[in-house]
Short mmCIF file of C-alpha atoms and ligand atoms in Angstrom, two decimals:
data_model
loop_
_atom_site.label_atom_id
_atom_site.label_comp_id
_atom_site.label_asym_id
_atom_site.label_seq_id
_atom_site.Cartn_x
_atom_site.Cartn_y
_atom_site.Cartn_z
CA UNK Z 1 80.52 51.23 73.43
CA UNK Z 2 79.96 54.57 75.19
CA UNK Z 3 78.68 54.71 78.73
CA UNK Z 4 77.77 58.35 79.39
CA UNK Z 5 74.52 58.52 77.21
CA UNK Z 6 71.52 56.56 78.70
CA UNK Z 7 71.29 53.97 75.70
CA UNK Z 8 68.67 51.75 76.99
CA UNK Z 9 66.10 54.76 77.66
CA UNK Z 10 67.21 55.70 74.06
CA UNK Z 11 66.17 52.67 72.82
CA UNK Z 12 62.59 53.36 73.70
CA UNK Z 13 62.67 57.02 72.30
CA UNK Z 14 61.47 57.56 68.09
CA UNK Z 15 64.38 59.04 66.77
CA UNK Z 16 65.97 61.63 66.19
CA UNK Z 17 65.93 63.70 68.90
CA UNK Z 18 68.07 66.75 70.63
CA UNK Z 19 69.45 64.69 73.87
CA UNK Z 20 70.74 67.70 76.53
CA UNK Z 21 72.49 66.35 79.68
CA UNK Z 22 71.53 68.80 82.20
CA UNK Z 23 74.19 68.08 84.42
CA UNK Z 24 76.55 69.04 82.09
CA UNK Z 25 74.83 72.52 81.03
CA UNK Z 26 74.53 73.36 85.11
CA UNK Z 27 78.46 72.43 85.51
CA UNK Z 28 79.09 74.98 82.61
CA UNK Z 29 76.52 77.65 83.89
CA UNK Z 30 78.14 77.53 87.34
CA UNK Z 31 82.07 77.59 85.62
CA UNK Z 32 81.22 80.34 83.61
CA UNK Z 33 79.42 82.40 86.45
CA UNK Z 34 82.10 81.64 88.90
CA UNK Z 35 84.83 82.85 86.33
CA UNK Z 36 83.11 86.05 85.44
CA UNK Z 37 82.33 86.50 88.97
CA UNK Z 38 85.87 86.75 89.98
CA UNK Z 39 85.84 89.55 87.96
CA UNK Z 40 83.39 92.17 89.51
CA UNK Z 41 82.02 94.33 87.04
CA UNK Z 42 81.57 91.54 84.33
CA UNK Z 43 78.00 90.71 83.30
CA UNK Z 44 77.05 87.53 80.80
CA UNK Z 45 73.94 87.29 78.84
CA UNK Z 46 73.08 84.13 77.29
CA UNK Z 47 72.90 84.84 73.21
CA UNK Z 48 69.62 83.21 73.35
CA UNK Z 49 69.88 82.08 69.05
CA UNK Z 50 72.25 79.25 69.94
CA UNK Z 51 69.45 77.33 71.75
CA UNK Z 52 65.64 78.87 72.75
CA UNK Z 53 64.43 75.69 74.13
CA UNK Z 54 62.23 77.00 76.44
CA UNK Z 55 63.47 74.23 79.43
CA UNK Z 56 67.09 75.01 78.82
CA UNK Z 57 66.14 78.96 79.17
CA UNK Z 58 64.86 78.10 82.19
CA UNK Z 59 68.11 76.28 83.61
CA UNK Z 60 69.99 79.34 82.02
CA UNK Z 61 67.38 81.91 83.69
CA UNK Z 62 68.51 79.78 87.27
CA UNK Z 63 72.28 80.47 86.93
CA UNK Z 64 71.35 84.51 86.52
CA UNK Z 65 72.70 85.18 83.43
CA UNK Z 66 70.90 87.76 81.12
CA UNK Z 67 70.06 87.26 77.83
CA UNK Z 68 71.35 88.42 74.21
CA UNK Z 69 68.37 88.37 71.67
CA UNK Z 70 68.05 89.36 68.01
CA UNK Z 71 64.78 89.41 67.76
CA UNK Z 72 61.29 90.58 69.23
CA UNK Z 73 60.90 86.52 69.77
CA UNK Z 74 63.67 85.94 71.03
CA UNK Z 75 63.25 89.01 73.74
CA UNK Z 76 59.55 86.99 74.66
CA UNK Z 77 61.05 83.81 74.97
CA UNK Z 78 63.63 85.57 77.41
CA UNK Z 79 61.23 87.00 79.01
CA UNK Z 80 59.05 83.60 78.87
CA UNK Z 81 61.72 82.03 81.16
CA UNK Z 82 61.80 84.76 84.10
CA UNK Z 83 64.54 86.49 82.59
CA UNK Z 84 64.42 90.37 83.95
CA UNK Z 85 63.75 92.33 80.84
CA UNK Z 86 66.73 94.94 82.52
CA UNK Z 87 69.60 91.90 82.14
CA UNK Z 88 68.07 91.84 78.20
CA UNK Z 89 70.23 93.58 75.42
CA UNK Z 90 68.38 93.85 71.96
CA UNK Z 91 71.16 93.39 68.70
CA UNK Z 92 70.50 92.97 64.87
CA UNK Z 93 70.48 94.86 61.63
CA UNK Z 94 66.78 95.00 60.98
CA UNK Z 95 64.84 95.20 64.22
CA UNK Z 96 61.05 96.15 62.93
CA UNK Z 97 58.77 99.10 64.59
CA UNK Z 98 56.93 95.90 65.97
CA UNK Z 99 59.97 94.29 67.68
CA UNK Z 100 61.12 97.75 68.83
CA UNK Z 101 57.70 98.80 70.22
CA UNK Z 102 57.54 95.89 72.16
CA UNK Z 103 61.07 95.93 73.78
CA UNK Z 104 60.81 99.23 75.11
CA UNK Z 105 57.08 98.32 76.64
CA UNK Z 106 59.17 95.62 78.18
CA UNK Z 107 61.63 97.88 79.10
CA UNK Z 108 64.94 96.24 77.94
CA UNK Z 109 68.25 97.26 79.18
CA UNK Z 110 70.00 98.14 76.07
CA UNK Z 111 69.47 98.26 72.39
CA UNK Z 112 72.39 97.65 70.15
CA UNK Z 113 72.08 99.94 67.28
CA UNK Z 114 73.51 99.13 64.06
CA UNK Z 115 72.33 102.40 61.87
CA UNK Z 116 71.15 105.72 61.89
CA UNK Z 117 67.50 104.87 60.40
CA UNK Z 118 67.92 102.10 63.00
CA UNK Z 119 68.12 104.67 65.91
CA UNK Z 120 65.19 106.85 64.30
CA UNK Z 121 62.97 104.35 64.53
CA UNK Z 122 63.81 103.76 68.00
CA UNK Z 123 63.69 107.66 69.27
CA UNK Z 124 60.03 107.94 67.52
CA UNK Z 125 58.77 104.96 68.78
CA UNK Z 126 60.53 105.85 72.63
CA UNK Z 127 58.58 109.69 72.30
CA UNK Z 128 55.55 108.48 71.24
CA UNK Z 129 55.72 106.29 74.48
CA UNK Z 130 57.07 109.10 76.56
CA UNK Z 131 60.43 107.10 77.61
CA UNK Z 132 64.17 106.74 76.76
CA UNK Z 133 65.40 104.56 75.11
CA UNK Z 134 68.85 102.89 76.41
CA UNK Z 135 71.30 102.29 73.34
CA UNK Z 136 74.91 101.09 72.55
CA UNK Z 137 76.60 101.64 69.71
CA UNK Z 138 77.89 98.28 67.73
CA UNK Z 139 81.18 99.27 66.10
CA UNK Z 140 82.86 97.09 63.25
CA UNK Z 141 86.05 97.02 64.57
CA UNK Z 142 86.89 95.54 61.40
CA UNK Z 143 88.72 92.65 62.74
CA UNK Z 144 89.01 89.52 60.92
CA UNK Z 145 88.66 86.14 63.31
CA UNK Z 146 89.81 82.21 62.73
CA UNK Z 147 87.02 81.21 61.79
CA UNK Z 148 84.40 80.12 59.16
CA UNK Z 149 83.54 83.17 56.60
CA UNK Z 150 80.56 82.86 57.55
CA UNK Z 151 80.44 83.35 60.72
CA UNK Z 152 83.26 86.12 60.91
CA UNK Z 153 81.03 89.37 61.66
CA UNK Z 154 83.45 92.31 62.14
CA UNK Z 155 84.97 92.95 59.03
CA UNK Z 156 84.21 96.35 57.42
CA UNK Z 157 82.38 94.65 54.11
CA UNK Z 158 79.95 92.75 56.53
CA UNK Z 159 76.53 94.35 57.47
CA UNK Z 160 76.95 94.59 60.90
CA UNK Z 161 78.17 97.72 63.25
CA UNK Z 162 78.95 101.47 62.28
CA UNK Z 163 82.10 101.73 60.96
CA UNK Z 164 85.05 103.86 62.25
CA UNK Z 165 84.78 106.44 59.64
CA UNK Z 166 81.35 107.30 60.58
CA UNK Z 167 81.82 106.87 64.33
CA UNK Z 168 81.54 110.67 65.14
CA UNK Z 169 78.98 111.37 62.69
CA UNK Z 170 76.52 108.78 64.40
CA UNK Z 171 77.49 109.78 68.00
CA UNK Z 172 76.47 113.33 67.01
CA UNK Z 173 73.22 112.29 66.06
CA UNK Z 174 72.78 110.29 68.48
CA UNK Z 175 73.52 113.05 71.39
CA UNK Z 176 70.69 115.18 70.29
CA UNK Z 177 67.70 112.30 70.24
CA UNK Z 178 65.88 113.21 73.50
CA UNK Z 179 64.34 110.08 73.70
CA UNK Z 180 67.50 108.19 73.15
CA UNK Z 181 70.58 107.66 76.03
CA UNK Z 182 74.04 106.58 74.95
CA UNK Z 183 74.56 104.10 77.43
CA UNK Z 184 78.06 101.92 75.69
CA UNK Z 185 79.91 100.70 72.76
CA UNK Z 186 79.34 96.97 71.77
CA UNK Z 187 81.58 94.70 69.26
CA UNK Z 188 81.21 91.15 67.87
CA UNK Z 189 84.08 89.77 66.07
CA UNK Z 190 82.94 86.45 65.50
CA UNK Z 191 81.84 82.98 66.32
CA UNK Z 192 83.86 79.25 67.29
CA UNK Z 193 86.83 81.43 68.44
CA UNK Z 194 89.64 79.55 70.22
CA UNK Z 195 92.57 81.86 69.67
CA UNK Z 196 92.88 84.04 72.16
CA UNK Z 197 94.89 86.01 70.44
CA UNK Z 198 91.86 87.28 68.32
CA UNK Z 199 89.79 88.65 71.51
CA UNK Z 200 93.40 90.42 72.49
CA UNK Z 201 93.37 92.35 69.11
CA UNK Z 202 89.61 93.35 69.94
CA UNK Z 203 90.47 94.52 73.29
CA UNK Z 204 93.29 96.68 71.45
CA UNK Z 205 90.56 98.33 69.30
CA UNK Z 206 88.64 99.11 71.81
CA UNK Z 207 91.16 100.45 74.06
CA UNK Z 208 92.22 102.83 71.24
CA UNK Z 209 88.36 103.52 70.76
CA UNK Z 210 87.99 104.47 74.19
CA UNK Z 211 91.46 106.86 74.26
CA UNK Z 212 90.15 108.21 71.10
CA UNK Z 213 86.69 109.24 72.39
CA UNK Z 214 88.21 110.90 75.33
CA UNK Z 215 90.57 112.87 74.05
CA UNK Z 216 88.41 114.03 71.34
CA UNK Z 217 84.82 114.72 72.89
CA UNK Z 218 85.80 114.03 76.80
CA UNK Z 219 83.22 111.32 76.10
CA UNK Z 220 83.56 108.31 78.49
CA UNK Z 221 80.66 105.72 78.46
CA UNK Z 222 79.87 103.27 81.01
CA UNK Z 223 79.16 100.13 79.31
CA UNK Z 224 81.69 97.90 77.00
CA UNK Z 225 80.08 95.00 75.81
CA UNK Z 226 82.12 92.80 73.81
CA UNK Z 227 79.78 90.15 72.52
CA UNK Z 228 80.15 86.39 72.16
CA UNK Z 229 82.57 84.01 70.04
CA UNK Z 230 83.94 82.02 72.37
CA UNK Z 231 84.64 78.76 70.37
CA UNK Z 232 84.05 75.22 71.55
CA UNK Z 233 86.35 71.58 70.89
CA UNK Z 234 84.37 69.75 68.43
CA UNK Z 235 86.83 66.99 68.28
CA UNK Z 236 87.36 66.31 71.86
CA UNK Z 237 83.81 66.60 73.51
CA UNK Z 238 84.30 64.65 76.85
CA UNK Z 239 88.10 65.73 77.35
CA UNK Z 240 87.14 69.70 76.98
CA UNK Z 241 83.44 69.14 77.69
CA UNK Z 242 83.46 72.97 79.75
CA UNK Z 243 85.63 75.44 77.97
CA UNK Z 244 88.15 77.37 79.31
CA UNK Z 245 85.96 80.08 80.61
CA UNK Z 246 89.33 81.34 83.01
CA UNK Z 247 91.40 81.82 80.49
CA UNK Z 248 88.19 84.04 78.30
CA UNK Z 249 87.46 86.17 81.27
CA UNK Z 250 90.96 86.57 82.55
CA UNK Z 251 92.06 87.33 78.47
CA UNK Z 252 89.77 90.32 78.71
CA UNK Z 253 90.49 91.33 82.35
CA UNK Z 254 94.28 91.90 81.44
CA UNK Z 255 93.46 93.27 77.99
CA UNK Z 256 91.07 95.08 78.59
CA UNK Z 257 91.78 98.90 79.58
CA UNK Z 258 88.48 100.14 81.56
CA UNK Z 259 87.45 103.86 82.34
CA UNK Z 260 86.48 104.00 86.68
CA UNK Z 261 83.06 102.21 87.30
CA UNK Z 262 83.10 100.66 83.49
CA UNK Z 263 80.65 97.48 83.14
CA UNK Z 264 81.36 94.89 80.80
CA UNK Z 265 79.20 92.77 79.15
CA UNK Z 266 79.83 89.24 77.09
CA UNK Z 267 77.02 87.59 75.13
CA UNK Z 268 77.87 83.94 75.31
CA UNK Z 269 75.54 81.56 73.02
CA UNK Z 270 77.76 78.20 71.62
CA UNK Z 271 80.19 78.20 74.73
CA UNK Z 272 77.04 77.92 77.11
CA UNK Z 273 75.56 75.15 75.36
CA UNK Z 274 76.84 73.06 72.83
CA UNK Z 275 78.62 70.42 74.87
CA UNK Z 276 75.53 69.62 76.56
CA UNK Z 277 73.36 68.49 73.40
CA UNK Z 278 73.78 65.68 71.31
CA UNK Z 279 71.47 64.56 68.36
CA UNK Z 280 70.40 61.34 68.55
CA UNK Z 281 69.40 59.19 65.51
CA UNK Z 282 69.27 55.67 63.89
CA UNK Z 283 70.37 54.23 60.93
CA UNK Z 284 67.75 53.60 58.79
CA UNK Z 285 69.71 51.55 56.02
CA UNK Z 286 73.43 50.79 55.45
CA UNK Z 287 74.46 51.47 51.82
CA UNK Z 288 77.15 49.68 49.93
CA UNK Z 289 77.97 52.19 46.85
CA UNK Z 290 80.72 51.21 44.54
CA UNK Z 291 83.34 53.27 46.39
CA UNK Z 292 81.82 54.53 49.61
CA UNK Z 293 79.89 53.19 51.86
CA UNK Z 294 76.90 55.17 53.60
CA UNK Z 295 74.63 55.07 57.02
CA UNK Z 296 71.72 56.68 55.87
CA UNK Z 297 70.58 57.74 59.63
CA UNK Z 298 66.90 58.96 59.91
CA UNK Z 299 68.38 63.00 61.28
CA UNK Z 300 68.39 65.20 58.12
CA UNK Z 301 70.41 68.52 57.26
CA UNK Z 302 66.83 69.92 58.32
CA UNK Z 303 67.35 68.94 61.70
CA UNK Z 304 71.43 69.87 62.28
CA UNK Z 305 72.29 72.20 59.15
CA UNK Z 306 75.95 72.95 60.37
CA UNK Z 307 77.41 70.51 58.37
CA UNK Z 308 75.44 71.41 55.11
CA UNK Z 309 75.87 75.16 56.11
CA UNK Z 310 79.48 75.47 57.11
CA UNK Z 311 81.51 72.50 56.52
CA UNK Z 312 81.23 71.62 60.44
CA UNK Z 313 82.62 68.77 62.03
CA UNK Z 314 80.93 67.15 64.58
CA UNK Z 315 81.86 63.85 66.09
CA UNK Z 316 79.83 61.35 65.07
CA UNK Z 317 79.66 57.57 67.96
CA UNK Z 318 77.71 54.60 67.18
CA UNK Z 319 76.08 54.11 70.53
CA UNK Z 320 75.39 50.33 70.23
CA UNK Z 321 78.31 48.56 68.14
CA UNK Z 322 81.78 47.76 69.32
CA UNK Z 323 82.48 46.59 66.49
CA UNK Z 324 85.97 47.08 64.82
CA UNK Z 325 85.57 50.01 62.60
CA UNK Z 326 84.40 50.65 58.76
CA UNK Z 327 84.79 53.72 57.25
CA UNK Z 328 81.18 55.78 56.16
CA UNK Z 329 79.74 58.73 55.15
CA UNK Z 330 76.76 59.63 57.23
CA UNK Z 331 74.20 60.64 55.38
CA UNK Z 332 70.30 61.72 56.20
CA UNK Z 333 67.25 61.48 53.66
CA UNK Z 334 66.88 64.78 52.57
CA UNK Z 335 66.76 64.88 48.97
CA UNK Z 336 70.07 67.40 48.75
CA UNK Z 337 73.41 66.32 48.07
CA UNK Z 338 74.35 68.31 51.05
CA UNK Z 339 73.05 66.48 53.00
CA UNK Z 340 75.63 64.61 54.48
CA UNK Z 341 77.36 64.45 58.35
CA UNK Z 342 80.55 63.24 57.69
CA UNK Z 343 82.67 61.72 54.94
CA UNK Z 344 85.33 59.15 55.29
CA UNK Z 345 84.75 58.96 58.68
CA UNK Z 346 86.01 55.70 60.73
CA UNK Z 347 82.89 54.53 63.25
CA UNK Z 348 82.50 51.05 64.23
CA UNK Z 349 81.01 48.59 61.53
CA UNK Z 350 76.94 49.74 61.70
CA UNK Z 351 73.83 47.63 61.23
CA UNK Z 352 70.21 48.83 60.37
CA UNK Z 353 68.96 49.99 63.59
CA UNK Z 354 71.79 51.08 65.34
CA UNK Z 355 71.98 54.65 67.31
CA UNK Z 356 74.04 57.31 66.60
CA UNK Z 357 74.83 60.58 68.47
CA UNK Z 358 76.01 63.17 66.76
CA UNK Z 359 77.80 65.12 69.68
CA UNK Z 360 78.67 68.80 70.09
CA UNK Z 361 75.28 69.71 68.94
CA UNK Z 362 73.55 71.50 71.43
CA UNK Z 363 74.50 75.17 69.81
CA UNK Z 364 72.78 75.99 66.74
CA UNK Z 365 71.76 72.96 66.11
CA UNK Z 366 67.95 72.62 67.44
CA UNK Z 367 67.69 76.27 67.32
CA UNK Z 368 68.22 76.13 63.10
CA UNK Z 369 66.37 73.42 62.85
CA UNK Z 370 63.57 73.79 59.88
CA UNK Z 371 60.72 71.79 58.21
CA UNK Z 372 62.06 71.14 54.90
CA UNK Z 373 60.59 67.84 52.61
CA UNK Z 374 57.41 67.94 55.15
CA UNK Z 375 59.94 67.12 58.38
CA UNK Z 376 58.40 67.01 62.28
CA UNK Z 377 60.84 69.50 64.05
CA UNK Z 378 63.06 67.51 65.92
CA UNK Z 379 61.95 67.06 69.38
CA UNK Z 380 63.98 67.08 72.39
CA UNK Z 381 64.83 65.26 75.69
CA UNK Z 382 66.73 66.39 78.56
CA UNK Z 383 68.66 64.02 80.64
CA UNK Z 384 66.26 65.11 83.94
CA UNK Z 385 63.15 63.82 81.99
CA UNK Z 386 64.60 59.92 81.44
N1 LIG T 1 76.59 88.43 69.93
C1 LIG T 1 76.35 88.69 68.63
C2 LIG T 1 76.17 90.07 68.21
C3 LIG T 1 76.30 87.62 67.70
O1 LIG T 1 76.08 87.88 66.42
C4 LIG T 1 76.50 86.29 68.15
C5 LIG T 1 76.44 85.16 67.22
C6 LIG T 1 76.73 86.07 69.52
C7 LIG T 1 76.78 87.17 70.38
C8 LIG T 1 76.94 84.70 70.09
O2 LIG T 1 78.10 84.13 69.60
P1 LIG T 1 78.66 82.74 70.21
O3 LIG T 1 79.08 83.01 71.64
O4 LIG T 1 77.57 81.75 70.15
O5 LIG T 1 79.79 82.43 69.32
N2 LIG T 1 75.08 79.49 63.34
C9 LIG T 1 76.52 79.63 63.44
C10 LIG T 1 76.93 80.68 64.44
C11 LIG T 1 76.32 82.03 64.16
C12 LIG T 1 76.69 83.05 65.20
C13 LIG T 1 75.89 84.29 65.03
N3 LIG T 1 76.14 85.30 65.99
C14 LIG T 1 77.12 78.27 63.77
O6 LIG T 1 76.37 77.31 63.88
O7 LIG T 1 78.32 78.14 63.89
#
């Protein structure tokens, strides 16, 4: 039986529900500031789409990070939580006149651009204000990451960055916008990362990038931003419950070739958060099939779609049986056949009633959390409020 989740208070609480152990998320805050901090021209921004609760923004908002939006909501509920709007960089292959309009009233530090009709937008909108507009330029580096194919973002045939062919091109068009100041370069190779080796070839890139640029327009620029990805243990929760945030920062410090006075900017979202959340639910019914047997729990694909989405393991405790173990699928009561947790999975022998947390869950799992069959949202608890 597990001791670090309050299971009496649970008891009390309608299921399911996000659980977040604040203790935990303020441990990993302070890790990953103190690593960066070693380093001193490194900035983090929190990549707000792995969790928006508005409380954990708040914690997040505490430990000073910035934020990393991809949307005009996200960039409110940043702001929502006392982020500064100039520790907020704007990324995303469709931002709308709407979104753009209101960043730059907020007055954002950086937008990400992705396209010319992207960048356009953003100069028309910035003169019709009478400001500049600060941009970087995403570039595919056309790197391929370990990790799920859908979630692998800088390969040339997805839709996000400028390629390397067109590189030049953009920056000339960019140069002459009036209303529009190169401020950096920004990459994204991926999400769930744990090979370091991957962030290495990315720092390669970009050194050759920034050799490249210098040689051949004398153009140095003072931001590097490098994005997110770092990649989380799913099967070992409590042993690696903070990741290695030394061994990220110090990966790039080494790898990394900077230009004098160069800033550089991560945009951490799963590594910040997705120890500290757990999603809580009960089993509704055991099912004896012919050849499997199933907890049908009462926490649908709706309310954690990893699994459904990408195959995702996520380590699955029965909080109130020590029993010896059976072997399940956990299942929820959407009506999809994808909706399932786990299969063949060994958890000890389960009764109608029981509670299950389904750990690893505070990244992307709340924040893609939808209403499908007529669902509530799930609601959430932190570990402050028990
Ligand atoms: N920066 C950019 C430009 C991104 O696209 C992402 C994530 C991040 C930063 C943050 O990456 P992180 O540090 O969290 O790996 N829903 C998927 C993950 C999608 C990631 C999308 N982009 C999942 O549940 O695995």
């Amino acid at each position: 039986m597990r001791t670090i989740f309050p299971t009496e208070k649970f008891r009390e609480i309608e299921t399911p529900f996000y659980y977040y152990d604040v203790d935990l998320l303020r441990k990993t805050l302070d890790e990953a500031r103190d690593e960066a901090g070693k380093h001193g021209n490194f900035h983090v921004h929190y990549a707000v789409k792995a969790n928006f609760n508005p409380k954990l923004l708040e914690i997040i908002k505490e430990a000073g990070m910035g934020a990393d939006c991809v949307s005009g909501g996200e960039v409110r509920a940043a702001m929502n939580a006392g982020i500064e709007p100039g520790k907020i960089v704007f990324a995303g292959v469709g931002k709308t006149d709407k979104e753009i309009a209101f960043s730059l009233d907020a007055g954002i530090f950086c937008f990400n651009i992705e396209s010319v009709p992207e960048v356009e937008a953003i100069e028309r909108l910035a003169a019709e204000r009478g400001v500049t507009a600060r941009v970087a330029i995403r570039v595919n580096p056309n790197i391929g990451a370990h990790t799920h194919s859908n979630i692998t973002t800088g390969l040339a045939e997805n839709k996000f960055g400028i390629n390397y062919e067109q590189l030049d091109e953009v920056i000339d068009i960019v140069e002459k916008m009036e209303h529009i100041k190169l401020i950096g370069l920004h990459f994204h190779i991926g999400s769930q990362i744990l090979v370091m080796d991957d962030f290495i070839a990315l720092c390669g890139r970009i050194n050759e990038l920034q050799e490249l640029l210098l040689e051949t327009r004398g153009l140095t620029l003072p931001h590097i931003n490098v994005g997110g990805g770092l990649g989380i243990r799913y099967d070992a929760p409590d042993k690696y419950n903070i990741p290695d945030f030394e061994l990220y920062f110090s990966t790039y410090a080494k790898n990394l070739k900077l230009q004098p006075g160069q800033q550089v900017h991560f945009e951490l979202g799963r590594s910040i958060v997705a120890q500290c959340g757990s999603l809580i639910t009960r089993a509704t019914y055991i099912k004896h099939g012919t050849c499997k047997q199933f907890i049908i729990v009462d926490a649908g694909m709706n309310d954690l779609v990893r699994p459904a989405l990408y195959e995702a393991y996520h380590r699955i405790e029965n909080l109130t049986s020590d029993k010896a173990d059976g072997m399940y699928d956990v299942v929820g009561p959407i009506c999809e056949s994808s909706d399932v947790f786990c299969k063949d999975r060994r958890i000890p022998e389960t009764e109608r009633g029981d509670i299950l947390a389904i750990r690893s869950a505070g990244a992307y799992g709340e924040a893609m959390a939808f209403g499908y069959n007529c669902r509530e949202l799930p609601k959430a608890v932190l570990s402050t409020e028990l």
